PDB file of C-alpha atoms in Angstrom:
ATOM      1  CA  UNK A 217      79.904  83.770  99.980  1.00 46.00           C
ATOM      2  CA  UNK A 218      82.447  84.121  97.928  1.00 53.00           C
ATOM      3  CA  UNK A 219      80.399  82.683  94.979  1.00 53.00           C
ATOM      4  CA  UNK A 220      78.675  85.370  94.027  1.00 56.00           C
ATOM      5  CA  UNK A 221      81.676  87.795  94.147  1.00 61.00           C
ATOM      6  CA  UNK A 222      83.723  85.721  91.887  1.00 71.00           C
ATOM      7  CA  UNK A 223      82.956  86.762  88.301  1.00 82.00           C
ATOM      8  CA  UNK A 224      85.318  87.036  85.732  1.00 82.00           C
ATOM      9  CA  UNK A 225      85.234  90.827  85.686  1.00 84.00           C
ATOM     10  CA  UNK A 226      86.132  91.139  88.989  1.00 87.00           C
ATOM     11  CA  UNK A 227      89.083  88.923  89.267  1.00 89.00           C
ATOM     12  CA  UNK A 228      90.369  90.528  86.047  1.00 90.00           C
ATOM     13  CA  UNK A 229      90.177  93.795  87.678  1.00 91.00           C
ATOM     14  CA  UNK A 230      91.641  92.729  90.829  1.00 91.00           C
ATOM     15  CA  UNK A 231      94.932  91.478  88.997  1.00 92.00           C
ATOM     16  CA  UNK A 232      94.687  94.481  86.550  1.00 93.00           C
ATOM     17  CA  UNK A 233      95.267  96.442  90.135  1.00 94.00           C
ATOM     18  CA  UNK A 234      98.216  93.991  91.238  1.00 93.00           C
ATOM     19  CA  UNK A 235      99.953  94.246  88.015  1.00 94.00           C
ATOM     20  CA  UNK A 236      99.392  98.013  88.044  1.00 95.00           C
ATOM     21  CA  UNK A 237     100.349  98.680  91.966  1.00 93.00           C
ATOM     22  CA  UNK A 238     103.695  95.789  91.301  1.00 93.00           C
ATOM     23  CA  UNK A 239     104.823  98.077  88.080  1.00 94.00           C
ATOM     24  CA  UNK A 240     104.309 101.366  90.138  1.00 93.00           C
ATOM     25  CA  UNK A 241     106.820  99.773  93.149  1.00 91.00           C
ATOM     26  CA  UNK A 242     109.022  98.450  89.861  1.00 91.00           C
ATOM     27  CA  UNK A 243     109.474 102.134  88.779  1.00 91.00           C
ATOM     28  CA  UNK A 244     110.002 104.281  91.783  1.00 89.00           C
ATOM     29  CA  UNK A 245     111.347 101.248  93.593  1.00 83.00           C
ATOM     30  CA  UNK A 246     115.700 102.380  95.037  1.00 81.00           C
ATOM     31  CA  UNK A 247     116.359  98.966  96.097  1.00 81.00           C
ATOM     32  CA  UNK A 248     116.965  96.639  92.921  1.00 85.00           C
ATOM     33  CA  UNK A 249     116.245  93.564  94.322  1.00 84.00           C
ATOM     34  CA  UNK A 250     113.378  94.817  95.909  1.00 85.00           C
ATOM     35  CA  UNK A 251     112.100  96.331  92.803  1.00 89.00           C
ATOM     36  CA  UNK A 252     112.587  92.443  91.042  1.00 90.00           C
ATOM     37  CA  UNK A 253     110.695  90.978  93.008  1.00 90.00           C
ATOM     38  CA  UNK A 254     108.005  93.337  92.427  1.00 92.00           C
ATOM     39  CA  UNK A 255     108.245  92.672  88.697  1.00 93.00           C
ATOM     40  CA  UNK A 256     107.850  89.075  88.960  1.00 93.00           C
ATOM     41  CA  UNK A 257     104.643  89.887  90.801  1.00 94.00           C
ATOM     42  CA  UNK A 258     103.466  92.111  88.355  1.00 94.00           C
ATOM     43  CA  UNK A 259     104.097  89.571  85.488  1.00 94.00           C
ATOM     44  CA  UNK A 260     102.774  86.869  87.212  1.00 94.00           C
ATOM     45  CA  UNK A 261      99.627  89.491  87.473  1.00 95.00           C
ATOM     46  CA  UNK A 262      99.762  90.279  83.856  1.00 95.00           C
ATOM     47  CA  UNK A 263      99.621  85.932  83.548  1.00 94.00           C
ATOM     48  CA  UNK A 264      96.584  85.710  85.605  1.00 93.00           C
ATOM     49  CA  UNK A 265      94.875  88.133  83.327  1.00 93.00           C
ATOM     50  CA  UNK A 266      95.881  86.169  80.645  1.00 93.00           C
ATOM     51  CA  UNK A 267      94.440  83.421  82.202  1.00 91.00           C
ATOM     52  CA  UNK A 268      91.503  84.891  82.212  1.00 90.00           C
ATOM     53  CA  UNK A 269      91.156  86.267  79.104  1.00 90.00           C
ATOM     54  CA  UNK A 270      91.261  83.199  77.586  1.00 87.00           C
ATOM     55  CA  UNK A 271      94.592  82.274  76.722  1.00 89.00           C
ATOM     56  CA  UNK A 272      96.352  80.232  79.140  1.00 90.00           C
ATOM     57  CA  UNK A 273      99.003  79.010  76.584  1.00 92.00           C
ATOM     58  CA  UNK A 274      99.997  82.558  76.953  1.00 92.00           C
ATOM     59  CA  UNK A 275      99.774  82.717  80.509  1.00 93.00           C
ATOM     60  CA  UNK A 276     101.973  79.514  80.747  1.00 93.00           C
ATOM     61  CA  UNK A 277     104.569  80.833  78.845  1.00 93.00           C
ATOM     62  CA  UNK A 278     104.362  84.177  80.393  1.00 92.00           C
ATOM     63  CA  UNK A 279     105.286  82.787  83.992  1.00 93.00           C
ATOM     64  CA  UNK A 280     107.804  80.193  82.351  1.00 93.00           C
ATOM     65  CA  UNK A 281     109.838  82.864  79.987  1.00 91.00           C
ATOM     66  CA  UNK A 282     109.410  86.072  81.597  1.00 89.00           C
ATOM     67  CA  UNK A 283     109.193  85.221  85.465  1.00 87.00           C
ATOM     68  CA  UNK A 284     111.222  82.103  84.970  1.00 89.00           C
ATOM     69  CA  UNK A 285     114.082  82.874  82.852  1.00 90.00           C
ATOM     70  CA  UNK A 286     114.042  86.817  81.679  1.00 90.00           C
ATOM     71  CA  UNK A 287     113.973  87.428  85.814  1.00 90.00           C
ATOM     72  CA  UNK A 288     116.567  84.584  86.531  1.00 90.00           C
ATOM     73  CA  UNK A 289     119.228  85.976  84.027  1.00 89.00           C
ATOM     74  CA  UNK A 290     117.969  89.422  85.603  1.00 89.00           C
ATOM     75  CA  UNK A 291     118.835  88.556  89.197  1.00 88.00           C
ATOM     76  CA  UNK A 292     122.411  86.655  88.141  1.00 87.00           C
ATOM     77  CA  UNK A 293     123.237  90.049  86.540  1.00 86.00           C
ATOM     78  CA  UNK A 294     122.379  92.220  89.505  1.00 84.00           C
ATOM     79  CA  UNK A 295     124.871  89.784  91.541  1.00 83.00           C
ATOM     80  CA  UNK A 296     127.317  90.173  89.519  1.00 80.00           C
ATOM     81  CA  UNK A 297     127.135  93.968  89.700  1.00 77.00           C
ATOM     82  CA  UNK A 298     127.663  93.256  93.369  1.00 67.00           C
ATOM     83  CA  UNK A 299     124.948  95.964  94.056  1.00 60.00           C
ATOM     84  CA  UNK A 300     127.278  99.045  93.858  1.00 50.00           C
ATOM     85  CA  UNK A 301     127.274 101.896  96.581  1.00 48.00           C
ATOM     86  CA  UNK A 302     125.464 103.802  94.459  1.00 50.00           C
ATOM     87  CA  UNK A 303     122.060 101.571  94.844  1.00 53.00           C
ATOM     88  CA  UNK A 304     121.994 100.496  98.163  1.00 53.00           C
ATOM     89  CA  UNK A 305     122.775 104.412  99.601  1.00 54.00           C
ATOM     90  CA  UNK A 306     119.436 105.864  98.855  1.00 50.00           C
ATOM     91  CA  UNK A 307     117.563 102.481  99.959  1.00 52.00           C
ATOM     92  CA  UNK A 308     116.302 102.095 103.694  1.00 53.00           C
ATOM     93  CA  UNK A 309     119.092 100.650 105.900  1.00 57.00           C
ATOM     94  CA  UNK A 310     116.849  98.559 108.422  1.00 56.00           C
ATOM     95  CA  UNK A 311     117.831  94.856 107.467  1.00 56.00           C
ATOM     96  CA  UNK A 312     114.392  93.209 108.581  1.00 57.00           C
ATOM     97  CA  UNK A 313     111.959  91.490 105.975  1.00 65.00           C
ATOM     98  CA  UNK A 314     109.104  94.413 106.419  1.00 66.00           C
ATOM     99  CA  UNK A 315     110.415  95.273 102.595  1.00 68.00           C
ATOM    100  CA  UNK A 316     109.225  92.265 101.516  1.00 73.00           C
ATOM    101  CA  UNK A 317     105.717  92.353 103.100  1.00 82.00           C
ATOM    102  CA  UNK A 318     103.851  94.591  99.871  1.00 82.00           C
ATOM    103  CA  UNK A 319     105.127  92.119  97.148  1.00 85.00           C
ATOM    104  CA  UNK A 320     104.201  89.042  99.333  1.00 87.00           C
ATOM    105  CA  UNK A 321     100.648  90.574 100.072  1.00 88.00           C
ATOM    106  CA  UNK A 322     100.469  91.037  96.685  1.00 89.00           C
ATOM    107  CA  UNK A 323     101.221  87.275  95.206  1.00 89.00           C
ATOM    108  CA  UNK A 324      99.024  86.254  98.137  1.00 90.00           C
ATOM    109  CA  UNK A 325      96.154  88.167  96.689  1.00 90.00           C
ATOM    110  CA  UNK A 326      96.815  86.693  93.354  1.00 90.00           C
ATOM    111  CA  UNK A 327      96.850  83.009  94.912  1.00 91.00           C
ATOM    112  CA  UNK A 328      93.652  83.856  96.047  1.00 90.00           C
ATOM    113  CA  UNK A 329      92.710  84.455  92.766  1.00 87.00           C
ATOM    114  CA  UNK A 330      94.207  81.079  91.461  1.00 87.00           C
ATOM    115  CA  UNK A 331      92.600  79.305  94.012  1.00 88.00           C
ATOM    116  CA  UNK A 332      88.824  80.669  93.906  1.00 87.00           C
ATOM    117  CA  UNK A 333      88.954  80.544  89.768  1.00 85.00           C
ATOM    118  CA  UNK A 334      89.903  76.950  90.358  1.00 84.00           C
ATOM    119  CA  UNK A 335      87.705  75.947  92.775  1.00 85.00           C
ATOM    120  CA  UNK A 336      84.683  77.707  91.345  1.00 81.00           C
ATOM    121  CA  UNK A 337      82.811  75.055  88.427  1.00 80.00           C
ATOM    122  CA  UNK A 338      80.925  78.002  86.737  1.00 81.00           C
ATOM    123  CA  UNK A 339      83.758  79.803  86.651  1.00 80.00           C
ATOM    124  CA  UNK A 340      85.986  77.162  85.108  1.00 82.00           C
ATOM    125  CA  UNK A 341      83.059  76.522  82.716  1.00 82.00           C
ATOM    126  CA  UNK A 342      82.804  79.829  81.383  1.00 79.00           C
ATOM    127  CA  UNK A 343      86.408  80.074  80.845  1.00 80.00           C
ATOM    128  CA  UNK A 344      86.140  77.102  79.050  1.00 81.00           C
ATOM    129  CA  UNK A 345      83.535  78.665  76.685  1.00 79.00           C
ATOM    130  CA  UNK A 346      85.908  80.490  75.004  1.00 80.00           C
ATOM    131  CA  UNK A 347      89.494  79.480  75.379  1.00 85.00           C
ATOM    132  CA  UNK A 348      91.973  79.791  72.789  1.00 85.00           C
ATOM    133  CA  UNK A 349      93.615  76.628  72.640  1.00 85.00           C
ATOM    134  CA  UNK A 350      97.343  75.977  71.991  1.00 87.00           C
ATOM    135  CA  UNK A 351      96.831  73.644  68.980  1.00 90.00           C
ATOM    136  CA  UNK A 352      95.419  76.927  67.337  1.00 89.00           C
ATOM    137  CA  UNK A 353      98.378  79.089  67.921  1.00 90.00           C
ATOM    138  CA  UNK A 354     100.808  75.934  66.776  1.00 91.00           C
ATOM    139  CA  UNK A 355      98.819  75.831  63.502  1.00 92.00           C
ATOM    140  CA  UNK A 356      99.052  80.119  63.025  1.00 90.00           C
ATOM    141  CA  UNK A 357     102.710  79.769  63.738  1.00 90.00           C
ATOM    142  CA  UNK A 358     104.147  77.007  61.396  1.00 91.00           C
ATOM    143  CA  UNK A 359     101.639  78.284  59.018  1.00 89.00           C
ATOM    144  CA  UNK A 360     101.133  81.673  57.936  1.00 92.00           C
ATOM    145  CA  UNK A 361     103.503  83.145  60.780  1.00 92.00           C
ATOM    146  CA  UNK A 362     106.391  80.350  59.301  1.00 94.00           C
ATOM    147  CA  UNK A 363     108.777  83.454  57.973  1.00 94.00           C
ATOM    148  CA  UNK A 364     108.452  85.567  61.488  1.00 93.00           C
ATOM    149  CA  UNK A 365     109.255  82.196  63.150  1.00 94.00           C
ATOM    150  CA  UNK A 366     112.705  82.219  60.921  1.00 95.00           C
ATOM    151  CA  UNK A 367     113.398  85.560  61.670  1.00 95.00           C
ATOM    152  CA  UNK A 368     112.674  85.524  65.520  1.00 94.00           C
ATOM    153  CA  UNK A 369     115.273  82.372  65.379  1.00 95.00           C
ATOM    154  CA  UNK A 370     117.589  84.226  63.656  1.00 95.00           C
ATOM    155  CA  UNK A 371     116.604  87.530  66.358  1.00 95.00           C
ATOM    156  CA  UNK A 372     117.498  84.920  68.981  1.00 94.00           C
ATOM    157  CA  UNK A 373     120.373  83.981  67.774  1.00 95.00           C
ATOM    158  CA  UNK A 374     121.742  87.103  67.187  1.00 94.00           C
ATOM    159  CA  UNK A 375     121.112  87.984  71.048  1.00 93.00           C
ATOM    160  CA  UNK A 376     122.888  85.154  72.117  1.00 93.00           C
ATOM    161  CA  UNK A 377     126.127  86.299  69.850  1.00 93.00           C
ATOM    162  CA  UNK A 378     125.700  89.618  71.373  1.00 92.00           C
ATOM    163  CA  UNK A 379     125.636  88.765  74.965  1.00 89.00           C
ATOM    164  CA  UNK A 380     129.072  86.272  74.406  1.00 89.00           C
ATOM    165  CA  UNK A 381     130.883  89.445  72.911  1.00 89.00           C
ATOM    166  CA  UNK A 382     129.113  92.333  74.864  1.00 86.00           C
ATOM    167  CA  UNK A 383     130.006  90.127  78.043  1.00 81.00           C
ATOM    168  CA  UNK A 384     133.237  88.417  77.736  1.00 81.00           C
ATOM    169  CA  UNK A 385     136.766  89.326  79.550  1.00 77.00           C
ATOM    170  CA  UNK A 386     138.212  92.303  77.590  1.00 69.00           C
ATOM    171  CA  UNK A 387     141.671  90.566  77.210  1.00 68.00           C
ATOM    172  CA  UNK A 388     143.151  92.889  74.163  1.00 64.00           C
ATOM    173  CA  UNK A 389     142.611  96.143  76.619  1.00 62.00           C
ATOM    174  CA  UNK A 390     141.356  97.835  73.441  1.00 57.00           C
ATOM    175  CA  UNK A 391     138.307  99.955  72.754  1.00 57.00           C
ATOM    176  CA  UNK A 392     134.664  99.015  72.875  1.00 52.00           C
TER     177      UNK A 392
ATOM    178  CA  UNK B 129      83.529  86.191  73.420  1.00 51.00           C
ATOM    179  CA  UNK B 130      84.838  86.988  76.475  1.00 65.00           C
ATOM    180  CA  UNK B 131      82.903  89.038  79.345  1.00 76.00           C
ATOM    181  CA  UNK B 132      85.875  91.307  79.584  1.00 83.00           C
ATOM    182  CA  UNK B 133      85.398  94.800  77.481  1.00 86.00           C
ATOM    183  CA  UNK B 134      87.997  95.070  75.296  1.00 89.00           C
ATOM    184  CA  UNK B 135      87.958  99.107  76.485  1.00 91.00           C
ATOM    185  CA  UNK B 136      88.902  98.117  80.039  1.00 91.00           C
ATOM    186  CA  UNK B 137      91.713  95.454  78.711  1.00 93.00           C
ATOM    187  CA  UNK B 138      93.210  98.530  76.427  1.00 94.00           C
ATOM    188  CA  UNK B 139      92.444 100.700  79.452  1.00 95.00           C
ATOM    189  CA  UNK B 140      95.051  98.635  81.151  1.00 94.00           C
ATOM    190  CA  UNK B 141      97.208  97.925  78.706  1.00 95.00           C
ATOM    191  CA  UNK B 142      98.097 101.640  78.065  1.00 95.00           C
ATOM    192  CA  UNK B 143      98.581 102.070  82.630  1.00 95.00           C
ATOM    193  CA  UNK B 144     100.972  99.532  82.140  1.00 95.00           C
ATOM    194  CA  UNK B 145     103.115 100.952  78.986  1.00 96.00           C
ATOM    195  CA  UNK B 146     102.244 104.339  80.128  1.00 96.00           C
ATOM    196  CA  UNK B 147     104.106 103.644  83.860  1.00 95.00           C
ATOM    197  CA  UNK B 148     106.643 101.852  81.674  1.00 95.00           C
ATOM    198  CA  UNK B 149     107.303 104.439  79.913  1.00 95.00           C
ATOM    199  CA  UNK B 150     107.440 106.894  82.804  1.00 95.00           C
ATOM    200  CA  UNK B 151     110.477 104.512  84.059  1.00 93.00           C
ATOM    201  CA  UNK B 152     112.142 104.806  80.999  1.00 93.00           C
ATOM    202  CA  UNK B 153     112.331 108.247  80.830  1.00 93.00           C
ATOM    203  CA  UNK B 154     112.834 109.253  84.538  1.00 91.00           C
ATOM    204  CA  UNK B 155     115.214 106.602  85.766  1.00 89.00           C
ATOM    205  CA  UNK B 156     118.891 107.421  85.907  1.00 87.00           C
ATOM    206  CA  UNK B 157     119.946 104.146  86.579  1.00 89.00           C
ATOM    207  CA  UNK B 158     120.388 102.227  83.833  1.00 90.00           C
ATOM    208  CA  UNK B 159     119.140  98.538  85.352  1.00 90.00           C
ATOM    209  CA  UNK B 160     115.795 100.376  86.151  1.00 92.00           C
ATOM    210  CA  UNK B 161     115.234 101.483  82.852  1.00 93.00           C
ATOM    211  CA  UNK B 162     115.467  97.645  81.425  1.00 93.00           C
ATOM    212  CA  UNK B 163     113.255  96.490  83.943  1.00 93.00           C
ATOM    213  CA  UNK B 164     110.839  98.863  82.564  1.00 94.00           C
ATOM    214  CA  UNK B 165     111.197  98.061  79.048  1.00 94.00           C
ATOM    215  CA  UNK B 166     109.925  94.667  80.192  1.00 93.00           C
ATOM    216  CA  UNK B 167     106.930  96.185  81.508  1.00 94.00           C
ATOM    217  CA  UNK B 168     106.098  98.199  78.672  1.00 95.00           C
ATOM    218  CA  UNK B 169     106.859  95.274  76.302  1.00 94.00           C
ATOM    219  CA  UNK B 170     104.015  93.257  78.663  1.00 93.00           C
ATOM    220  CA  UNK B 171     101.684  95.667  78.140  1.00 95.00           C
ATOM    221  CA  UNK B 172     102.214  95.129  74.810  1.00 95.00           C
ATOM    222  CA  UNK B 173     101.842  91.909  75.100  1.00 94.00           C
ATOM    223  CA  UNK B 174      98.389  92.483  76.942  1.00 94.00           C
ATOM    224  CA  UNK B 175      96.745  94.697  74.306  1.00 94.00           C
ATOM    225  CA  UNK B 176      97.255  91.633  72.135  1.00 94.00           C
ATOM    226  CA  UNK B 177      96.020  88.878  74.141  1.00 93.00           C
ATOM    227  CA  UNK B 178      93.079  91.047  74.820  1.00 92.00           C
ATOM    228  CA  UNK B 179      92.235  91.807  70.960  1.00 92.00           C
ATOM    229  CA  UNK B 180      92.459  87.766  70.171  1.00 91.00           C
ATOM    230  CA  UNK B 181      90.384  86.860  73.090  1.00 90.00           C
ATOM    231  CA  UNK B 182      87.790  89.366  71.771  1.00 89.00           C
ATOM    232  CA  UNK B 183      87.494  88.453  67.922  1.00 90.00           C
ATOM    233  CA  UNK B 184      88.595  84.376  68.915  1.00 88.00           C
ATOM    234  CA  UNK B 185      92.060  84.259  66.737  1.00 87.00           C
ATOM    235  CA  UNK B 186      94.754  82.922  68.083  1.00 89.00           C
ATOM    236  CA  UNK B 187      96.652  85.513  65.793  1.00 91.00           C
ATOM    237  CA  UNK B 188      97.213  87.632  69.202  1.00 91.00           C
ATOM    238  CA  UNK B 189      98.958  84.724  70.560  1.00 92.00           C
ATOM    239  CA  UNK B 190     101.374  84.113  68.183  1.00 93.00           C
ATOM    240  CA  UNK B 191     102.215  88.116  68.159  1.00 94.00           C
ATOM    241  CA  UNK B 192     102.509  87.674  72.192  1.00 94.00           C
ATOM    242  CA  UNK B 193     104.769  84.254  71.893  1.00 94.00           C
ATOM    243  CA  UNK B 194     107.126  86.667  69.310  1.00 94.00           C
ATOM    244  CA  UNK B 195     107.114  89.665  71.510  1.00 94.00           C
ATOM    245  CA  UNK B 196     108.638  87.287  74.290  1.00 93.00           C
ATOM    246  CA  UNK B 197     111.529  86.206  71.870  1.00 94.00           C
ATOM    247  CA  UNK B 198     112.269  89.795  71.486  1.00 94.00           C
ATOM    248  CA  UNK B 199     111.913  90.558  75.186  1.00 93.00           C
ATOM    249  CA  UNK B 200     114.421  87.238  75.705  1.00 92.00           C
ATOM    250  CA  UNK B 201     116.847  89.056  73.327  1.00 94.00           C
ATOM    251  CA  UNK B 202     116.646  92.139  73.980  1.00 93.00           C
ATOM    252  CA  UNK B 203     117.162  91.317  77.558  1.00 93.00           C
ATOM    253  CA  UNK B 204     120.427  89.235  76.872  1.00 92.00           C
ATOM    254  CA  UNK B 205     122.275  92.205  74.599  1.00 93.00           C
ATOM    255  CA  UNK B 206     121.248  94.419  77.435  1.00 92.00           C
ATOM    256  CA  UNK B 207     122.185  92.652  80.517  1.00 91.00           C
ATOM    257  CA  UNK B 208     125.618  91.941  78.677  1.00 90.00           C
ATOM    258  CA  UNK B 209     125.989  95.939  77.940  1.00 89.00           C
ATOM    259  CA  UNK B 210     125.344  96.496  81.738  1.00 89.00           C
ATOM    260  CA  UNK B 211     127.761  94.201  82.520  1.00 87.00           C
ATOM    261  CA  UNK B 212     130.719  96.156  80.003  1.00 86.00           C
ATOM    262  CA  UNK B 213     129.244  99.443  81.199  1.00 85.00           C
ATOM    263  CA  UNK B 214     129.682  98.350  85.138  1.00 84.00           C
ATOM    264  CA  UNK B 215     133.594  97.099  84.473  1.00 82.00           C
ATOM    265  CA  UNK B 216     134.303 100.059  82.242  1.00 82.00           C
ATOM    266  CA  UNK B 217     132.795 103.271  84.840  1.00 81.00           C
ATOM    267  CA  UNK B 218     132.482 101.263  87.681  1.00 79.00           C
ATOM    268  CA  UNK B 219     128.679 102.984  87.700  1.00 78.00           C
ATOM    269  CA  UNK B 220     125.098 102.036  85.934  1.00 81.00           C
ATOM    270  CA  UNK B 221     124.453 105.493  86.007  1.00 82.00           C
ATOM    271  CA  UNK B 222     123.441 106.580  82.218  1.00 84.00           C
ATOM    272  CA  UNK B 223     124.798 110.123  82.222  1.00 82.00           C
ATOM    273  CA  UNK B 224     128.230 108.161  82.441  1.00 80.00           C
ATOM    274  CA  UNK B 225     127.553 107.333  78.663  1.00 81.00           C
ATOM    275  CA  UNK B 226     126.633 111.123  77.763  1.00 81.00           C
ATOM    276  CA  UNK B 227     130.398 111.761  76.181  1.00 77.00           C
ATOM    277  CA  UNK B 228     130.978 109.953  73.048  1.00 69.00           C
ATOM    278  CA  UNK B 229     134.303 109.745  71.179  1.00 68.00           C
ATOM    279  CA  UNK B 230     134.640 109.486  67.294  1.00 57.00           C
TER     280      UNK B 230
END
């Protein structure tokens, strides 16, 4: 039954509309946890269309980098802001999980997806057809993308120097 | 090939960074604002994935794979100026910064 309404297309759509919905919630969301959580949906959205699209070196990366670390060292900052008065006064003050309910619906609507692409053999074949393999995107990068590889180390590098001085004690009480 | 029109993947792509973008510039709080960066940044990243799937280079890869280092860094210098801006005015509220000295 559910054959026939699995194409390509249509799952791409569907997770088009999670990742859409997820970034609406993201951007009028008041509560800032809430409003992470619905990011990580929305990226792991934007990984299923990957996915989908062919590229699930991409999609890999995009749920271990973005939703994996980029949302980690998002959540350890927002403890240790220690959620201020000035977020948690315009958020809703009942304390159940009913806040939680849209961004679970939505990852369970994208585990559906996972689970009908895998289980479906045309499916998997046609997404076989034409996948862009990661041995393909190794050879672009340490070949004619070699220099933007040196300079995204370097960009990397110069974040991390940034984030040690940008975020350590202030112990000469001077200015910024 | 892929049986996705490369129309509709720009057609999202441009919901995403245009939403993005609407957080951006709307958002007083400054925590809000990065988290839509990161959005718009994915869209980004989805225009690209969709233009390699649909002429089969894997050059759209390699632009998504160095769009997530600059998300990753981007992200860290950010996070750490939340951080001094919280200790500093007690607030994450941006129109805190809107007096400059010097």
């Amino acid at each position: 039954m559910l054959a026939n309404f699995a194409s390509i297309d249509s799952l791409f759509y569907l997770a088009g509309l999670v990742a859409v919905i997820a970034s609406l919630k993201v951007v009028t969301g008041n509560n800032t946890v809430h409003a992470l959580l619905y990011l990580v949906v929305s990226l792991l959205a934007v990984a299923v269309c990957f996915y989908l699209m062919g590229a699930p070196f991409a999609a890999g990366l995009e749920v271990i980098v973005y939703a994996g670390a980029i949302l980690v060292l998002f959540v350890f900052a927002v403890l240790m802001f220690g959620l201020g008065a000035d977020e948690t006064a315009n958020a809703p003050q009942n304390k159940n999980v009913a806040n939680m309910f849209g961004a679970m619906f939505l990852a369970f609507a994208l585990l559906i997806e996972i689970v009908i692409i895998i289980n479906n053999a045309d499916l998997q074949q046609n997404l076989q057809a034409n996948v862009i393999d990661s041995k393909a995107v190794g050879i672009m990068l340490y070949g004619p993308y070699l220099l933007a590889v040196e300079i995204a180390s370097f960009l990397l590098l110069a974040g991390l120097l940034a984030g040690y001085h940008y975020a350590k004690p202030d112990v000469t009480r001077g200015p910024l | 090939m892929t049986s996705i029109p490369l129309f509709h993947v720009l057609i999202l792509s441009s919901l995403l960074f245009v939403i993005g973008f609407i957080g951006v510039v709307a958002r007083k709080n400054t925590l809000f604002m990065l988290m839509s960066l990161e959005v718009m940044l994915n869209a980004v990243g989805v225009a690209f994935i969709g233009a390699g799937s649909v002429w089969q280079q894997a050059d759209g890869q390699v632009m998504f794979i160095l769009i997530l280092t600059l998300a990753a860094a981007e992200v860290a210098v950010g996070l750490a100026l939340l951080i001094r801006m919280q200790k500093k005015y007690r607030s994450l509220d941006i129109d805190a910064l809107n007096q400059m000295k010097g």
